[in-house]
Short mmCIF file of C-alpha atoms and ligand atoms in Angstrom, two decimals:
data_model
loop_
_atom_site.label_atom_id
_atom_site.label_comp_id
_atom_site.label_asym_id
_atom_site.label_seq_id
_atom_site.Cartn_x
_atom_site.Cartn_y
_atom_site.Cartn_z
CA MET A 4 -26.83 18.03 -8.39
CA SER A 5 -27.88 19.65 -5.22
CA ALA A 6 -25.94 17.50 -2.55
CA PHE A 7 -22.65 18.76 -3.92
CA PRO A 8 -20.80 22.08 -3.09
CA PRO A 9 -21.50 24.83 -6.00
CA ASP A 10 -17.86 25.21 -6.71
CA PHE A 11 -17.46 21.34 -7.30
CA VAL A 12 -20.32 21.42 -9.99
CA GLU A 13 -18.86 24.03 -11.67
CA ARG A 14 -15.40 23.11 -11.59
CA MET A 15 -16.20 19.84 -12.99
CA ASN A 16 -18.60 20.80 -15.51
CA ARG A 17 -15.91 23.05 -16.91
CA LEU A 18 -13.09 20.24 -16.67
CA LEU A 19 -15.04 17.70 -18.15
CA GLY A 20 -17.34 19.77 -20.74
CA GLU A 21 -19.26 17.08 -22.66
CA ASP A 22 -18.62 14.33 -20.77
CA ALA A 23 -20.21 16.16 -17.61
CA PRO A 24 -23.62 14.64 -17.54
CA SER A 25 -22.47 10.97 -17.77
CA PHE A 26 -20.28 11.89 -14.86
CA TRP A 27 -23.06 13.23 -12.78
CA LYS A 28 -25.12 10.26 -13.81
CA ALA A 29 -22.47 7.51 -12.53
CA LEU A 30 -21.99 9.92 -9.43
CA GLU A 31 -25.83 10.23 -8.50
CA GLY A 32 -27.70 7.52 -10.26
CA GLN A 33 -25.21 4.36 -9.96
CA PRO A 34 -24.48 2.59 -6.58
CA PRO A 35 -20.82 2.52 -5.28
CA GLN A 36 -18.97 -0.37 -6.89
CA LYS A 37 -17.12 -2.97 -4.65
CA GLY A 38 -14.18 -4.53 -5.17
CA VAL A 39 -12.42 -7.66 -3.41
CA ARG A 40 -8.73 -9.15 -4.04
CA ILE A 41 -7.57 -12.22 -3.00
CA ASN A 42 -4.22 -12.77 -0.88
CA THR A 43 -2.24 -14.67 -3.37
CA LEU A 44 0.14 -15.43 -0.29
CA LYS A 45 -2.34 -17.92 1.12
CA ILE A 46 -4.62 -18.94 -1.78
CA THR A 47 -4.91 -18.79 -5.33
CA VAL A 48 -7.90 -17.16 -7.20
CA ASP A 49 -8.85 -20.58 -8.80
CA GLU A 50 -8.87 -21.90 -5.02
CA PHE A 51 -10.70 -18.74 -3.99
CA LYS A 52 -13.67 -18.81 -6.82
CA PRO A 53 -15.48 -22.37 -5.80
CA ILE A 54 -15.68 -21.29 -1.98
CA THR A 55 -17.22 -18.14 -2.16
CA ASN A 56 -21.15 -17.36 -2.76
CA THR A 57 -20.38 -14.23 -4.67
CA THR A 58 -20.25 -13.13 -8.36
CA LEU A 59 -17.00 -11.76 -9.51
CA SER A 60 -16.38 -9.95 -12.60
CA PRO A 61 -12.88 -9.00 -13.95
CA LEU A 62 -10.97 -5.91 -13.95
CA PRO A 63 -8.94 -4.41 -16.82
CA TRP A 64 -6.16 -4.04 -14.68
CA THR A 65 -5.49 -6.71 -12.14
CA ASP A 66 -5.67 -10.61 -12.19
CA ILE A 67 -6.14 -10.93 -8.61
CA GLY A 68 -9.01 -8.22 -7.98
CA PHE A 69 -12.54 -8.71 -8.92
CA LEU A 70 -16.06 -6.80 -9.15
CA VAL A 71 -18.19 -8.43 -6.47
CA GLU A 72 -21.77 -8.64 -6.04
CA GLY A 73 -23.65 -10.90 -3.25
CA GLU A 74 -22.90 -12.11 0.33
CA ASP A 75 -21.30 -9.64 2.60
CA LEU A 76 -17.61 -10.85 2.57
CA GLY A 77 -16.52 -8.28 5.14
CA SER A 78 -18.35 -10.31 8.17
CA HIS A 79 -16.84 -13.57 6.51
CA PRO A 80 -14.35 -16.00 8.46
CA TYR A 81 -12.56 -15.95 5.29
CA HIS A 82 -12.17 -12.16 5.90
CA ALA A 83 -10.75 -12.79 9.41
CA ALA A 84 -8.37 -15.72 8.36
CA GLY A 85 -6.94 -12.94 5.53
CA LEU A 86 -7.78 -14.65 2.18
CA TYR A 87 -8.94 -11.47 0.32
CA TYR A 88 -9.00 -7.46 1.39
CA LEU A 89 -12.29 -5.26 0.22
CA GLN A 90 -10.48 -2.66 -1.86
CA GLU A 91 -12.42 0.11 -4.06
CA PRO A 92 -12.10 -1.38 -8.02
CA SER A 93 -10.00 1.24 -9.30
CA ALA A 94 -7.66 1.59 -6.29
CA MET A 95 -6.51 -1.60 -7.44
CA ALA A 96 -4.60 -0.14 -10.16
CA VAL A 97 -1.97 1.67 -8.10
CA ALA A 98 0.07 -1.60 -7.14
CA GLU A 99 0.17 -2.93 -10.39
CA ILE A 100 1.07 -0.07 -11.88
CA LEU A 101 4.03 0.41 -9.37
CA ASN A 102 4.93 -3.51 -9.95
CA PRO A 103 7.30 -4.14 -6.98
CA GLN A 104 9.44 -7.21 -7.69
CA PRO A 105 10.51 -10.36 -5.31
CA GLY A 106 13.83 -8.94 -3.56
CA GLU A 107 13.02 -5.39 -3.70
CA LEU A 108 13.36 -2.87 -1.22
CA VAL A 109 9.94 -0.95 -1.41
CA LEU A 110 8.31 2.09 0.57
CA ASP A 111 4.88 2.83 1.10
CA ILE A 112 5.01 6.15 2.48
CA ALA A 113 1.35 6.96 3.22
CA ALA A 114 0.07 3.42 3.63
CA ALA A 115 -2.81 3.35 6.18
CA PRO A 116 -4.94 1.32 6.78
CA GLY A 117 -3.01 -0.93 4.08
CA GLY A 118 -5.24 -1.57 1.14
CA LYS A 119 -2.38 -0.74 -1.39
CA THR A 120 0.61 -2.21 1.13
CA THR A 121 -1.36 -5.69 1.17
CA HIS A 122 -1.24 -5.79 -2.69
CA LEU A 123 2.13 -4.75 -3.03
CA ALA A 124 3.29 -7.47 -0.28
CA SER A 125 1.31 -10.01 -2.48
CA LYS A 126 3.59 -9.06 -5.55
CA MET A 127 6.58 -9.33 -3.88
CA ARG A 128 5.89 -12.67 -2.44
CA ASN A 129 7.15 -12.16 1.12
CA GLN A 130 10.67 -11.44 -0.31
CA GLY A 131 12.71 -8.46 -0.18
CA ALA A 132 11.62 -5.47 2.30
CA LEU A 133 8.43 -3.43 2.20
CA VAL A 134 8.35 -0.38 4.57
CA ALA A 135 4.89 0.88 5.24
CA ASN A 136 4.85 4.23 6.98
CA ASP A 137 1.97 6.35 7.75
CA PRO A 138 2.50 9.24 10.27
CA HIS A 139 -0.87 9.20 12.27
CA GLY A 140 -0.71 6.43 15.09
CA GLY A 141 -4.67 5.79 15.07
CA ARG A 142 -4.26 4.89 11.18
CA VAL A 143 -0.87 3.01 11.91
CA GLN A 144 -3.07 0.45 14.13
CA ALA A 145 -5.14 -0.35 11.76
CA LEU A 146 -2.23 -0.77 8.92
CA ALA A 147 -0.86 -3.11 11.47
CA ARG A 148 -4.04 -5.18 12.01
CA ASN A 149 -4.37 -5.44 8.11
CA LEU A 150 -0.94 -6.43 7.56
CA GLU A 151 -1.33 -9.23 10.31
CA ARG A 152 -4.17 -10.76 8.87
CA TRP A 153 -2.61 -10.87 5.32
CA GLY A 154 0.44 -12.97 6.88
CA THR A 155 3.24 -10.83 5.76
CA HIS A 156 6.69 -11.60 6.48
CA HIS A 157 9.01 -8.97 5.07
CA THR A 158 7.03 -5.75 6.49
CA VAL A 159 8.62 -3.27 8.72
CA ILE A 160 5.73 -0.59 9.89
CA THR A 161 6.92 2.75 10.73
CA GLN A 162 4.93 5.76 12.14
CA GLU A 163 7.00 8.91 10.91
CA ARG A 164 6.92 12.15 8.69
CA PRO A 165 8.38 11.71 5.13
CA GLN A 166 11.00 14.42 5.75
CA ARG A 167 12.59 12.33 8.78
CA LEU A 168 12.20 8.99 6.57
CA ALA A 169 14.60 11.05 3.80
CA ASP A 170 16.89 12.61 6.13
CA HIS A 171 17.33 9.18 7.75
CA LEU A 172 17.65 6.65 4.66
CA GLY A 173 18.45 8.61 1.91
CA PRO A 174 17.74 7.28 -1.48
CA ILE A 175 17.95 3.37 -0.90
CA PHE A 176 14.24 2.30 -2.21
CA ASP A 177 14.11 0.26 -5.53
CA ARG A 178 10.33 1.68 -5.59
CA VAL A 179 8.24 4.22 -3.76
CA LEU A 180 4.28 4.75 -3.36
CA VAL A 181 2.95 8.01 -2.45
CA ASP A 182 -0.83 7.40 -2.03
CA ALA A 183 -1.20 10.87 -0.99
CA PRO A 184 -3.82 12.05 1.57
CA CYS A 185 -6.31 14.34 -0.59
CA SER A 186 -9.64 15.91 -1.18
CA GLY A 187 -11.22 12.79 -1.72
CA GLU A 188 -13.57 13.33 -4.81
CA GLY A 189 -13.49 9.98 -5.98
CA THR A 190 -14.98 8.94 -2.44
CA PHE A 191 -18.41 11.11 -2.66
CA ARG A 192 -20.41 8.30 -4.38
CA LYS A 193 -19.55 5.71 -1.34
CA ASP A 194 -18.81 7.84 1.73
CA PRO A 195 -21.08 11.04 1.21
CA GLY A 196 -19.75 12.26 4.48
CA GLU A 197 -16.78 13.36 2.55
CA ILE A 198 -18.87 16.00 0.35
CA LYS A 199 -19.07 18.09 3.59
CA LYS A 200 -15.54 18.74 3.73
CA TRP A 201 -14.89 19.81 -0.08
CA THR A 202 -14.01 23.39 -0.33
CA PRO A 203 -11.79 25.06 -3.20
CA ASN A 204 -9.50 26.18 -0.19
CA TYR A 205 -9.37 22.54 1.06
CA VAL A 206 -8.23 21.16 -2.61
CA GLN A 207 -5.45 23.94 -2.09
CA ARG A 208 -4.43 23.11 1.12
CA CYS A 209 -4.43 19.14 0.13
CA ALA A 210 -2.43 19.90 -2.74
CA ALA A 211 0.09 21.90 -0.66
CA VAL A 212 0.42 18.81 1.96
CA GLN A 213 0.61 16.34 -1.56
CA ASN A 214 3.76 18.68 -3.23
CA GLU A 215 5.68 18.46 0.46
CA ILE A 216 5.10 14.76 0.76
CA LEU A 217 6.05 14.17 -2.65
CA TRP A 218 9.37 16.44 -2.36
CA TYR A 219 10.35 13.93 0.43
CA ALA A 220 9.62 10.79 -1.07
CA ALA A 221 11.62 11.38 -4.12
CA GLN A 222 14.57 11.93 -2.02
CA LEU A 223 14.11 8.36 -0.75
CA VAL A 224 13.99 6.75 -4.46
CA ARG A 225 17.43 4.97 -5.56
CA PRO A 226 18.60 6.33 -9.00
CA GLY A 227 17.19 4.44 -11.57
CA GLY A 228 14.17 3.25 -9.11
CA TYR A 229 10.61 4.16 -9.36
CA LEU A 230 7.95 6.66 -7.97
CA VAL A 231 4.25 6.22 -8.04
CA TYR A 232 1.95 8.92 -7.22
CA SER A 233 -1.94 8.15 -6.57
CA THR A 234 -4.88 9.74 -5.49
CA CYS A 235 -8.48 9.12 -5.17
CA THR A 236 -9.60 12.78 -6.07
CA PHE A 237 -10.29 14.74 -9.55
CA SER A 238 -8.97 18.39 -9.11
CA PRO A 239 -6.22 18.48 -11.30
CA GLU A 240 -4.26 20.91 -8.55
CA GLU A 241 -3.97 17.39 -6.58
CA ASN A 242 -2.66 15.40 -9.67
CA GLU A 243 -1.34 16.61 -12.92
CA GLY A 244 -0.60 19.58 -10.75
CA ALA A 245 1.32 17.45 -7.76
CA VAL A 246 3.30 15.96 -10.85
CA LYS A 247 4.01 18.87 -12.66
CA HIS A 248 5.53 20.60 -9.48
CA LEU A 249 7.84 17.60 -9.00
CA LEU A 250 9.20 17.57 -12.50
CA GLN A 251 10.01 21.04 -12.19
CA ALA A 252 11.58 20.80 -8.78
CA ARG A 253 13.83 17.38 -9.80
CA SER A 254 15.23 17.49 -13.44
CA ASP A 255 16.20 13.71 -12.61
CA PHE A 256 12.86 12.43 -12.87
CA LYS A 257 10.35 11.63 -15.92
CA ILE A 258 7.27 10.46 -16.29
CA VAL A 259 6.99 6.82 -17.54
CA PRO A 260 3.93 5.79 -19.79
CA ILE A 261 1.34 3.41 -18.13
CA THR A 262 0.48 0.50 -20.76
CA LYS A 263 -2.82 1.60 -21.86
CA MET A 264 -6.15 -0.72 -21.15
CA PRO A 265 -9.47 -0.42 -20.93
CA GLY A 266 -10.72 2.10 -18.38
CA LEU A 267 -7.52 3.94 -18.27
CA SER A 268 -7.99 7.69 -19.36
CA PRO A 269 -5.02 10.01 -19.90
CA GLY A 270 -4.11 12.68 -17.48
CA ASN A 271 -4.71 16.41 -19.21
CA PRO A 272 -1.85 18.75 -19.25
CA ASP A 273 -3.80 21.56 -20.02
CA TRP A 274 -5.73 21.35 -17.08
CA VAL A 275 -2.63 22.63 -15.24
CA ASN A 276 -0.59 24.45 -18.06
CA GLY A 277 1.86 21.40 -17.77
CA PRO A 278 4.19 19.65 -20.02
CA ARG A 279 2.62 17.31 -22.76
CA SER A 280 4.17 14.24 -20.97
CA LEU A 281 1.39 14.42 -18.18
CA GLU A 282 -1.05 12.69 -20.83
CA ASN A 283 1.07 9.53 -19.79
CA THR A 284 -0.09 9.74 -16.43
CA VAL A 285 -3.66 7.74 -15.87
CA ARG A 286 -7.08 8.96 -14.60
CA ILE A 287 -9.44 6.58 -13.74
CA TRP A 288 -13.36 8.12 -13.90
CA PRO A 289 -16.47 6.34 -12.44
CA HIS A 290 -18.26 7.14 -15.76
CA LYS A 291 -15.81 5.30 -18.07
CA ALA A 292 -14.44 2.22 -15.92
CA PRO A 293 -15.40 0.13 -12.90
CA GLY A 294 -14.85 1.77 -9.60
CA GLU A 295 -14.92 5.39 -7.99
CA GLY A 296 -12.36 7.03 -9.72
CA HIS A 297 -8.11 7.32 -8.85
CA PHE A 298 -5.25 9.37 -10.84
CA VAL A 299 -2.00 7.56 -11.32
CA ALA A 300 1.29 8.73 -12.52
CA LEU A 301 4.41 6.34 -12.86
CA MET A 302 7.84 8.16 -12.53
CA GLN A 303 11.56 7.30 -12.83
CA ARG A 304 14.40 8.43 -11.17
CA THR A 305 16.54 8.73 -14.27
CA GLN A 306 20.44 8.38 -13.37
CA GLU A 307 21.60 5.08 -13.54
CA GLY A 308 22.24 3.24 -10.00
CA SER A 309 22.72 -0.01 -8.21
CA ARG A 310 20.35 -1.78 -5.94
CA HIS A 311 20.67 -1.52 -1.84
CA PRO A 312 23.32 -3.91 -0.58
CA GLU A 313 21.89 -6.43 1.96
CA THR A 314 22.32 -4.84 5.17
CA PHE A 315 20.64 -6.65 7.75
CA LYS A 316 22.67 -6.84 10.73
CA ALA A 317 21.70 -9.47 13.75
CA THR A 318 20.37 -8.22 16.85
CA SER A 319 22.68 -6.35 19.60
CA GLN A 320 20.75 -7.88 22.39
CA PRO A 321 22.06 -11.64 23.11
CA LEU A 322 19.55 -13.93 21.97
CA THR A 323 20.99 -17.42 23.37
CA GLN A 324 18.50 -18.25 26.14
CA LYS A 325 15.71 -17.01 24.16
CA ARG A 326 16.67 -18.64 20.90
CA ALA A 327 16.74 -21.93 23.04
CA ALA A 328 12.91 -21.13 24.13
CA TYR A 329 11.73 -20.12 20.91
CA ARG A 330 13.44 -23.60 19.53
CA ASP A 331 11.46 -25.57 22.10
CA PHE A 332 8.52 -23.90 21.18
CA VAL A 333 8.92 -24.37 17.41
CA ASN A 334 9.69 -27.99 17.88
CA GLU A 335 6.50 -28.64 20.09
CA THR A 336 4.04 -26.86 17.80
CA PHE A 337 4.75 -26.96 14.25
CA ASN A 338 6.09 -29.52 11.31
CA LYS A 339 9.48 -27.98 11.38
CA GLU A 340 10.62 -28.85 7.85
CA LEU A 341 7.53 -26.37 6.51
CA LEU A 342 8.24 -23.38 8.65
CA PRO A 343 9.57 -20.70 6.44
CA ALA A 344 13.13 -20.42 6.70
CA LEU A 345 13.04 -16.70 8.00
CA ALA A 346 11.58 -17.98 11.22
CA ALA A 347 13.69 -20.90 11.70
CA PRO A 348 15.23 -20.93 15.36
CA GLU A 349 18.81 -21.12 14.12
CA GLY A 350 18.21 -18.42 11.30
CA ARG A 351 20.26 -15.11 11.31
CA HIS A 352 17.12 -13.17 11.06
CA LEU A 353 15.88 -13.56 14.42
CA THR A 354 16.16 -10.41 16.31
CA LEU A 355 15.20 -8.96 19.47
CA TYR A 356 13.63 -5.56 20.28
CA GLY A 357 12.96 -5.06 23.77
CA ASP A 358 10.90 -8.36 24.67
CA ARG A 359 9.72 -9.05 21.10
CA LEU A 360 10.90 -11.39 18.55
CA TYR A 361 11.29 -10.59 15.19
CA ALA A 362 12.22 -12.34 11.72
CA ALA A 363 13.53 -9.18 9.98
CA SER A 364 14.09 -9.48 5.98
CA GLU A 365 17.57 -9.46 4.88
CA TYR A 366 17.06 -6.12 3.23
CA MET A 367 15.73 -4.32 6.06
CA PRO A 368 17.26 -0.95 5.79
CA SER A 369 19.17 0.57 9.30
CA LEU A 370 15.86 2.30 11.29
CA GLU A 371 18.11 3.74 13.79
CA GLY A 372 16.46 7.03 15.13
CA LEU A 373 12.88 6.58 13.12
CA ARG A 374 9.76 5.28 15.21
CA VAL A 375 9.38 1.76 14.06
CA ARG A 376 6.09 0.20 15.29
CA HIS A 377 7.06 -3.13 13.92
CA TRP A 378 10.65 -4.55 12.57
CA GLY A 379 9.47 -7.25 10.44
CA TRP A 380 7.16 -10.50 11.41
CA TRP A 381 6.18 -10.74 14.77
CA LEU A 382 7.17 -14.14 15.99
CA GLY A 383 6.21 -13.76 19.69
CA THR A 384 7.09 -12.11 22.85
CA PHE A 385 9.46 -13.04 25.75
CA ASN A 386 8.64 -12.88 29.69
CA LYS A 387 11.72 -13.42 30.83
CA ASP A 388 12.64 -16.50 28.75
CA ARG A 389 9.45 -17.56 28.40
CA PHE A 390 8.18 -17.52 24.90
CA THR A 391 4.33 -16.43 24.06
CA PRO A 392 3.90 -16.59 20.22
CA SER A 393 1.89 -13.99 18.53
CA HIS A 394 -0.83 -13.84 16.39
CA ALA A 395 1.18 -12.53 13.42
CA LEU A 396 2.97 -15.76 13.33
CA ALA A 397 -0.11 -18.20 13.27
CA MET A 398 -1.53 -15.85 10.14
CA GLY A 399 1.76 -15.98 8.27
CA LEU A 400 2.17 -19.67 8.42
CA PRO A 401 0.74 -22.25 6.19
CA SER A 402 -1.80 -24.47 7.12
CA PRO A 403 0.58 -28.03 6.68
CA CYS A 404 2.72 -26.25 9.57
CA PHE A 405 0.31 -26.88 12.20
CA GLN A 406 -1.23 -30.59 10.70
CA ASP A 407 -0.76 -33.62 12.73
CA ARG A 408 0.28 -31.36 15.86
CA LEU A 409 -3.37 -30.68 16.69
N1 LIG B 617 -2.71 3.63 0.75
C1 LIG B 617 -3.74 3.88 1.79
C2 LIG B 617 -4.58 2.23 1.31
O1 LIG B 617 -4.66 1.93 0.08
O2 LIG B 617 -5.37 1.85 2.37
C3 LIG B 617 -4.37 4.99 1.88
C4 LIG B 617 -3.57 6.30 2.17
S1 LIG B 617 -4.94 7.74 2.70
C5 LIG B 617 -5.13 7.92 0.70
C6 LIG B 617 -3.58 8.75 2.55
C7 LIG B 617 -2.75 8.51 3.78
O3 LIG B 617 -1.66 9.81 4.34
C8 LIG B 617 -3.42 8.49 5.53
O4 LIG B 617 -3.40 7.37 5.79
C9 LIG B 617 -2.85 9.50 6.00
O5 LIG B 617 -2.85 9.25 7.35
C10 LIG B 617 -1.62 9.66 5.63
N2 LIG B 617 -1.15 11.23 5.55
C11 LIG B 617 -1.53 12.32 5.85
N3 LIG B 617 -0.78 13.32 5.94
C12 LIG B 617 0.59 12.56 5.56
C13 LIG B 617 1.74 12.87 5.46
N4 LIG B 617 2.28 14.32 5.54
N5 LIG B 617 2.84 12.15 5.14
C14 LIG B 617 2.64 10.94 4.93
N6 LIG B 617 1.32 10.24 5.10
C15 LIG B 617 0.24 11.45 5.46
#
């Protein structure tokens, strides 16, 4: 236990009581567990299993993610092709609990580098609109690369502070995910460098940031919509405490019980002197379940409300000449009948931002005044009227689109 700060050891012993020895045994005596989640926008689980040299073991909370052993999947060409995401196993519970549906308007407010966003995108089947936001520029680049690899069509990437999103957009989202920056106690086993950052004061600072993010995130949920709060840390201040704080400030939110399944332990209201309903939040412990550890709370805004209407407005920039150049490119390059309707040259979803051509979701909210990195599916770039396709276009197309054309 010597590698861990004494204050951390003391507080985990106090919180876990008789469970503490098995917690320390898992943290110190066992290797981190690796996971892989299949990109069902590109390949089914049954198609993937015979083409991998790895051993996949199921996880209780998802059908499309597995514990993985064997070959290093990170350097495999299938990784570059976006067939899967390497993700810590307990992290895969989060998007399953938010459970976004095709056609909804969804916000991932702390999205980089995109593990959970890619999972949300698969569940939405490229229908509706998914706004993936992160305030930190360097991390947004990693997010954009991962979403490009994933081949999403309906994802908008913004780089904003939650307050500005709340001020500009208001309560329009069917579902919002806050996968909050945290003290990362659940990453200690796989990333021991994180241990050095930990102090009791760091936990308090993280809790203050989380309270602020949750406050603004709640303002973005439509009446009747859902909010998921998650972290990869164990401290009650950052978990049950953050949820208690929000519920005290927003009486129009309630905790929704999460379906019970093996490996999901209840949250503990007593740790924060909070309401009994906190037992309906979920903890995934490294000594009780596959993975490094997560906390997840599902909340709903209680008033009745209806869905956000279609808001997409065609680009204000004239597209005439450029549309013709894009049409010529499509005719020369693809089996046009297999091109997704969103990217069709005649379609109303084509929209120009600067010299970039995007296909934008019909549910895309008005993003005026916000710092937007990508407005949807980036199809390519114009140099005057000459069209150069983007890598994102190729990554988002099914392979038959190219067949007989190469
Ligand atoms: N959801 C990501 C995934 O699954 O790959 C991981 C998100 S990570 C736990 C937390 C993210 O919160 C970081 O990318 C960080 O840049 C971002 N962040 C930090 N401060 C923030 C703030 N005030 N508002 C929103 N996001 C913030």
